């Protein structure tokens, strides 16, 4: 079978804020996902599909259709039953992958379906897994998320927030783990997300084509080189890919020991208030993003640069705005708070 070579993440020219947002979400998958908003042809899909190659293989329960972790975390019903019976869970390694959700996906296709007839006649819960089951402990990619029906987006965001997908039919329910890195992409010219849904994405990045002629030319050179010889091109960036993967792995380890100080939490609250952001989700996301950024930068505590980077990613799409008006963020006030 011919090997497929995905365009390397390390070979993407520019788009630093987009790449950073994606990396922070894999460092801390509990952040709540990232929304990439921008015109077509700006490497959004390329970056998402390349992300999985930077992550180490998963330790999973052998044969589990949800890829449950052998130790720790929420187990599916089958794995939980084995543990309750005193059975040891056999392990296997599986690569991380990007699971894509089509725009025309139905609720049953996304969440899965329960066989009501089997439940009534046989007294057994028969569940046909959906896309959320395949996405557990992987990356769930939703292109043109703004074109999805609102109730489908609600299902995705609820699962991303809770880490569990629950399906209920005729008084019968079934739940399975559904913890994933959610990435949505969209072109604002094709329609916007409702503000309530937009707020549920932890981070958001506005993406534009490169404005520097030299950078644009480099985009073309690299893409043509990749198309001429994907294997050779991938080899050229193998060292940079390995270095980036190692940096992410170290950040994941470091994050577990990082605790935000009171000063950082106070500054996060002041920033949200100053920018007029509603609710408390922004404050929590701001601190969690700053922690992930500090871990990525190799720091043992949150610094002003971490809060600054986190604010740009976590708050711009949450600032209150009037209908038909562009969002204007007073970043000067943020700098005064961080000073």
XYZ file of N, CA and C in Angstrom, residues 3-146:
432
model
N 2.317 4.752 0.774
C 2.244 5.611 1.951
C 1.810 7.014 1.562
N 0.941 7.580 2.371
C 0.479 8.943 2.135
C 1.283 9.897 2.999
N 1.820 10.931 2.392
C 2.616 11.917 3.113
C 1.801 13.201 3.271
N 1.406 13.472 4.508
C 0.676 14.701 4.806
C 1.638 15.881 4.772
N 1.172 17.020 4.293
C 2.004 18.220 4.280
C 2.454 18.522 5.708
N 3.762 18.660 5.948
C 4.266 18.836 7.327
C 3.799 20.144 7.967
N 3.422 20.055 9.218
C 3.012 21.237 9.983
C 4.144 22.253 10.023
N 5.371 21.772 10.179
C 6.528 22.666 10.288
C 6.838 23.397 8.987
N 6.249 22.943 7.876
C 6.526 23.570 6.584
C 5.553 24.691 6.248
N 4.532 24.882 7.074
C 3.541 25.929 6.802
C 4.182 27.298 7.003
N 4.046 28.142 6.006
C 4.658 29.473 6.035
C 3.749 30.450 6.787
N 4.346 31.200 7.721
C 3.583 32.217 8.441
C 2.452 31.632 9.260
N 1.347 32.386 9.374
C 0.164 31.978 10.135
C 0.532 31.532 11.558
N 1.406 32.294 12.197
C 1.927 31.912 13.509
C 0.834 31.815 14.573
N -0.120 32.739 14.538
C -1.179 32.727 15.559
C -2.062 31.497 15.401
N -2.350 31.114 14.170
C -3.144 29.911 13.924
C -2.408 28.669 14.426
N -1.146 28.556 14.090
C -0.366 27.391 14.509
C -0.255 27.331 16.033
N -0.079 28.497 16.662
C 0.015 28.527 18.114
C -1.287 28.066 18.768
N -2.421 28.542 18.252
C -3.721 28.155 18.818
C -3.928 26.643 18.727
N -3.560 26.048 17.609
C -3.698 24.606 17.443
C -2.781 23.852 18.410
N -1.566 24.317 18.531
C -0.600 23.659 19.418
C -1.054 23.741 20.881
N -1.544 24.897 21.307
C -1.997 25.044 22.690
C -3.164 24.114 22.992
N -4.010 23.870 22.006
C -5.146 22.976 22.219
C -4.727 21.518 22.335
N -3.641 21.127 21.705
C -3.182 19.744 21.885
C -2.342 19.606 23.148
N -1.724 20.709 23.586
C -1.017 20.675 24.867
C -2.028 20.488 25.995
N -3.144 21.201 25.912
C -4.222 21.052 26.891
C -5.536 20.803 26.157
N -5.885 19.535 25.908
C -7.111 19.221 25.174
C -8.392 19.660 25.887
N -8.288 20.005 27.178
C -9.479 20.439 27.911
C -9.813 21.909 27.662
N -9.023 22.601 26.881
C -9.278 24.016 26.630
C -10.665 24.247 26.041
N -11.048 23.429 25.077
C -12.379 23.589 24.510
C -12.402 23.908 23.038
N -11.282 23.719 22.355
C -11.288 23.841 20.906
C -10.891 25.205 20.382
N -10.693 25.253 19.075
C -10.280 26.493 18.416
C -11.081 26.669 17.133
N -11.459 27.904 16.867
C -12.179 28.260 15.644
C -11.243 29.076 14.761
N -11.046 28.611 13.532
C -10.197 29.306 12.569
C -11.099 29.987 11.548
N -11.096 31.309 11.557
C -11.986 32.098 10.695
C -11.140 32.814 9.651
N -11.467 32.601 8.376
C -10.704 33.312 7.363
C -11.059 32.898 5.959
N -10.464 33.605 5.024
C -10.732 33.370 3.610
C -10.195 32.016 3.168
N -10.656 31.552 2.050
C -10.213 30.261 1.527
C -8.749 30.339 1.098
N -8.087 29.183 1.113
C -6.708 29.109 0.633
C -5.685 29.705 1.570
N -5.939 29.643 2.882
C -4.997 30.206 3.853
C -4.425 29.135 4.784
N -4.413 27.889 4.323
C -3.765 26.763 5.017
C -4.503 26.287 6.260
N -5.777 26.651 6.410
C -6.527 26.206 7.583
C -6.626 24.675 7.619
N -7.150 24.112 6.546
C -7.320 22.662 6.492
C -5.978 21.948 6.516
N -5.000 22.497 5.824
C -3.659 21.896 5.799
C -3.084 21.797 7.200
N -3.224 22.860 7.979
C -2.665 22.876 9.331
C -3.358 21.858 10.230
N -4.678 21.774 10.126
C -5.425 20.840 10.976
C -5.035 19.401 10.659
N -4.993 19.069 9.378
C -4.678 17.688 8.987
C -3.243 17.316 9.322
N -2.370 18.318 9.407
C -0.969 18.050 9.723
C -0.717 17.927 11.223
N -1.675 18.365 12.021
C -1.472 18.448 13.467
C -1.248 17.086 14.117
N -2.001 16.075 13.691
C -1.930 14.757 14.338
C -0.538 14.146 14.250
N 0.205 14.463 13.179
C 1.535 13.881 12.985
C 2.529 14.352 14.052
N 2.206 15.435 14.759
C 3.105 15.952 15.795
C 2.898 15.260 17.140
N 1.859 14.452 17.246
C 1.487 13.885 18.542
C 1.883 12.424 18.643
N 2.291 11.983 19.842
C 2.718 10.592 20.025
C 1.535 9.636 19.930
N 1.789 8.354 19.651
C 0.711 7.357 19.612
C 0.020 7.258 20.972
N -1.219 6.791 20.952
C -2.014 6.659 22.169
C -1.918 5.252 22.737
N -1.792 5.159 24.059
C -1.959 3.866 24.730
C -3.456 3.649 24.887
N -3.973 2.584 24.287
C -5.411 2.336 24.325
C -5.694 0.900 24.747
N -6.942 0.653 25.119
C -7.384 -0.702 25.424
C -7.530 -1.453 24.102
N -6.899 -2.612 24.034
C -6.907 -3.381 22.791
C -8.340 -3.730 22.386
N -8.668 -3.384 21.130
C -9.972 -3.738 20.593
C -11.103 -2.808 20.981
N -10.848 -1.832 21.839
C -11.919 -0.909 22.259
C -12.260 0.047 21.122
N -13.530 0.128 20.802
C -13.933 0.982 19.682
C -13.910 2.465 20.038
N -13.714 2.759 21.325
C -13.617 4.155 21.748
C -12.181 4.557 22.104
N -11.233 3.625 21.982
C -9.825 3.880 22.310
C -9.663 4.377 23.746
N -10.336 3.725 24.673
C -10.227 4.100 26.086
C -8.780 3.999 26.552
N -8.404 4.872 27.485
C -7.079 4.791 28.085
C -7.068 3.656 29.107
N -6.029 2.795 29.098
C -5.977 1.666 30.037
C -5.962 2.095 31.498
N -5.377 3.257 31.761
C -5.318 3.761 33.139
C -5.792 5.212 33.163
N -6.725 5.500 34.048
C -7.208 6.872 34.194
C -8.202 7.259 33.131
N -8.984 8.268 33.415
C -9.957 8.760 32.460
C -11.259 7.977 32.503
N -12.232 8.473 31.749
C -13.542 7.839 31.683
C -13.490 6.622 30.774
N -14.061 5.508 31.229
C -14.089 4.286 30.432
C -15.461 4.108 29.792
N -15.482 3.434 28.644
C -16.753 3.095 28.034
C -17.397 1.965 28.834
N -18.655 1.639 28.522
C -19.383 0.620 29.285
C -18.699 -0.740 29.214
N -18.175 -1.107 28.033
C -17.538 -2.409 27.873
C -16.270 -2.517 28.723
N -15.426 -1.484 28.669
C -14.182 -1.508 29.444
C -14.467 -1.447 30.947
N -15.466 -0.635 31.337
C -15.830 -0.528 32.753
C -16.333 -1.871 33.277
N -17.068 -2.591 32.438
C -17.575 -3.906 32.840
C -16.436 -4.893 33.059
N -15.430 -4.844 32.206
C -14.267 -5.731 32.356
C -13.505 -5.418 33.642
N -13.335 -4.134 33.922
C -12.625 -3.734 35.147
C -13.406 -4.174 36.380
N -14.732 -3.998 36.346
C -15.574 -4.399 37.479
C -15.499 -5.906 37.725
N -15.261 -6.666 36.652
C -15.170 -8.126 36.781
C -13.767 -8.578 37.164
N -12.864 -7.606 37.360
C -11.498 -7.935 37.767
C -10.594 -8.313 36.618
N -11.044 -8.065 35.396
C -10.259 -8.422 34.219
C -9.218 -7.339 33.927
N -8.031 -7.768 33.557
C -6.970 -6.823 33.209
C -7.171 -6.358 31.772
N -7.076 -5.047 31.552
C -7.281 -4.483 30.219
C -5.999 -4.597 29.397
N -6.069 -5.373 28.313
C -4.916 -5.486 27.418
C -4.713 -4.163 26.678
N -3.460 -3.872 26.340
C -3.143 -2.577 25.740
C -2.623 -2.724 24.315
N -2.759 -1.626 23.569
C -2.135 -1.506 22.261
C -1.906 -0.027 21.974
N -0.994 0.252 21.054
C -0.704 1.632 20.668
C -1.402 1.944 19.350
N -2.043 3.108 19.308
C -2.701 3.544 18.078
C -2.301 4.984 17.774
N -2.100 5.301 16.512
C -1.710 6.673 16.166
C -2.866 7.649 16.350
N -2.526 8.872 16.715
C -3.533 9.940 16.721
C -3.977 10.198 15.289
N -5.229 10.557 15.108
C -5.694 10.860 13.758
C -6.701 11.998 13.780
N -6.944 12.551 12.614
C -7.920 13.621 12.445
C -9.208 13.004 11.918
N -10.277 13.158 12.683
C -11.591 12.665 12.282
C -12.379 13.852 11.728
N -12.846 13.740 10.502
C -13.544 14.855 9.861
C -15.057 14.658 9.902
N -15.754 15.741 10.171
C -17.210 15.713 10.224
C -17.762 16.429 9.005
N -18.525 15.722 8.157
C -19.073 16.371 6.962
C -20.176 17.363 7.304
N -20.337 18.375 6.469
C -21.317 19.428 6.718
C -22.741 18.880 6.771
N -23.016 17.835 5.979
C -24.382 17.304 5.909
C -24.641 16.176 6.909
N -23.779 16.037 7.923
C -23.933 14.954 8.903
C -25.226 15.123 9.703
N -25.940 14.013 9.898
C -27.159 14.026 10.699
C -26.824 13.837 12.172
N -27.808 14.067 13.034
C -27.588 13.880 14.469
C -27.201 12.442 14.789
N -27.872 11.462 14.161
C -27.534 10.059 14.401
C -26.121 9.744 13.947
N -25.712 10.334 12.834
C -24.345 10.077 12.330
C -23.314 10.663 13.267
N -23.615 11.783 13.880
C -22.675 12.444 14.779
C -22.629 11.762 16.142
N -23.785 11.601 16.763
C -23.841 11.110 18.138
C -23.923 9.596 18.257
N -24.414 8.912 17.198
C -24.620 7.471 17.281
C -26.092 7.159 17.491
N -26.437 5.888 17.359
C -27.845 5.494 17.463
C -28.029 4.319 18.414
N -29.166 4.320 19.089
C -29.567 3.217 19.965
C -30.594 2.346 19.258
N -30.442 1.030 19.388
C -31.417 0.094 18.829
C -32.533 -0.089 19.860
N -33.606 0.662 19.696
C -34.704 0.631 20.665
C -35.388 -0.733 20.678
N -35.533 -1.330 19.516
C -36.201 -2.632 19.435
C -35.449 -3.690 20.232
N -34.119 -3.696 20.110
C -33.314 -4.664 20.857
C -33.411 -4.399 22.355
N -33.473 -3.127 22.736
C -33.568 -2.787 24.152
C -34.893 -3.281 24.748
N -35.975 -3.166 23.963
C -37.294 -3.561 24.468
C -37.452 -5.080 24.470
N -37.061 -5.717 23.364
C -37.293 -7.154 23.218
C -36.252 -8.009 23.940
N -34.989 -7.545 23.952
C -33.917 -8.351 24.527
C -33.397 -7.802 25.847
N -33.798 -6.596 26.181
C -33.309 -5.993 27.418
C -31.842 -5.623 27.361
N -31.309 -5.450 26.150
C -29.902 -5.111 25.981
C -29.774 -3.773 25.259
N -28.734 -3.044 25.641
C -28.460 -1.776 24.980
C -27.518 -2.034 23.804
N -28.017 -1.880 22.594
C -27.190 -2.003 21.410
C -26.975 -0.612 20.833
N -25.711 -0.213 20.772
C -25.378 1.144 20.352
C -24.496 1.106 19.119
N -24.884 1.885 18.125
C -24.071 2.025 16.916
C -23.307 3.344 17.020
N -21.972 3.276 17.236
C -21.200 4.503 17.456
C -21.246 5.455 16.263
N -21.123 6.737 16.572
C -21.091 7.766 15.538
C -19.722 8.419 15.456
N -19.694 9.602 14.878
C -18.431 10.316 14.676
C -17.786 10.697 16.000
N -18.590 11.022 17.016
C -18.023 11.397 18.311
C -17.284 10.235 18.959
N -17.724 9.014 18.690
C -17.009 7.843 19.215
C -15.653 7.714 18.539
N -15.615 7.918 17.229
C -14.357 7.847 16.495
C -13.406 8.967 16.906
N -13.977 10.093 17.346
C -13.161 11.261 17.691
C -12.547 11.169 19.077
N -13.035 10.258 19.931
C -12.520 10.196 21.298
C -11.009 10.036 21.312
N -10.323 10.963 22.016
C -8.871 10.996 22.164
C -8.157 11.272 20.838
N -8.899 11.824 19.885
C -8.333 12.227 18.606
C -8.623 13.704 18.372
N -8.430 14.155 17.141
C -8.744 15.522 16.745
C -10.008 15.480 15.884
N -11.013 16.244 16.266
C -12.253 16.324 15.486
C -12.234 17.616 14.684
N -12.238 17.448 13.370
C -12.146 18.597 12.469
C -13.488 18.837 11.780
N -14.011 20.062 11.959
C -15.293 20.435 11.357
C -15.059 21.601 10.404
N -14.988 21.294 9.124
C -14.829 22.349 8.128
C -16.188 22.997 7.877
N -16.169 24.308 7.624
C -17.392 25.084 7.394
C -18.383 24.879 8.545
N -17.885 25.025 9.760
C -18.721 24.800 10.943
C -19.907 25.747 10.986
N -19.771 26.908 10.357
C -20.871 27.878 10.341
C -22.044 27.424 9.477
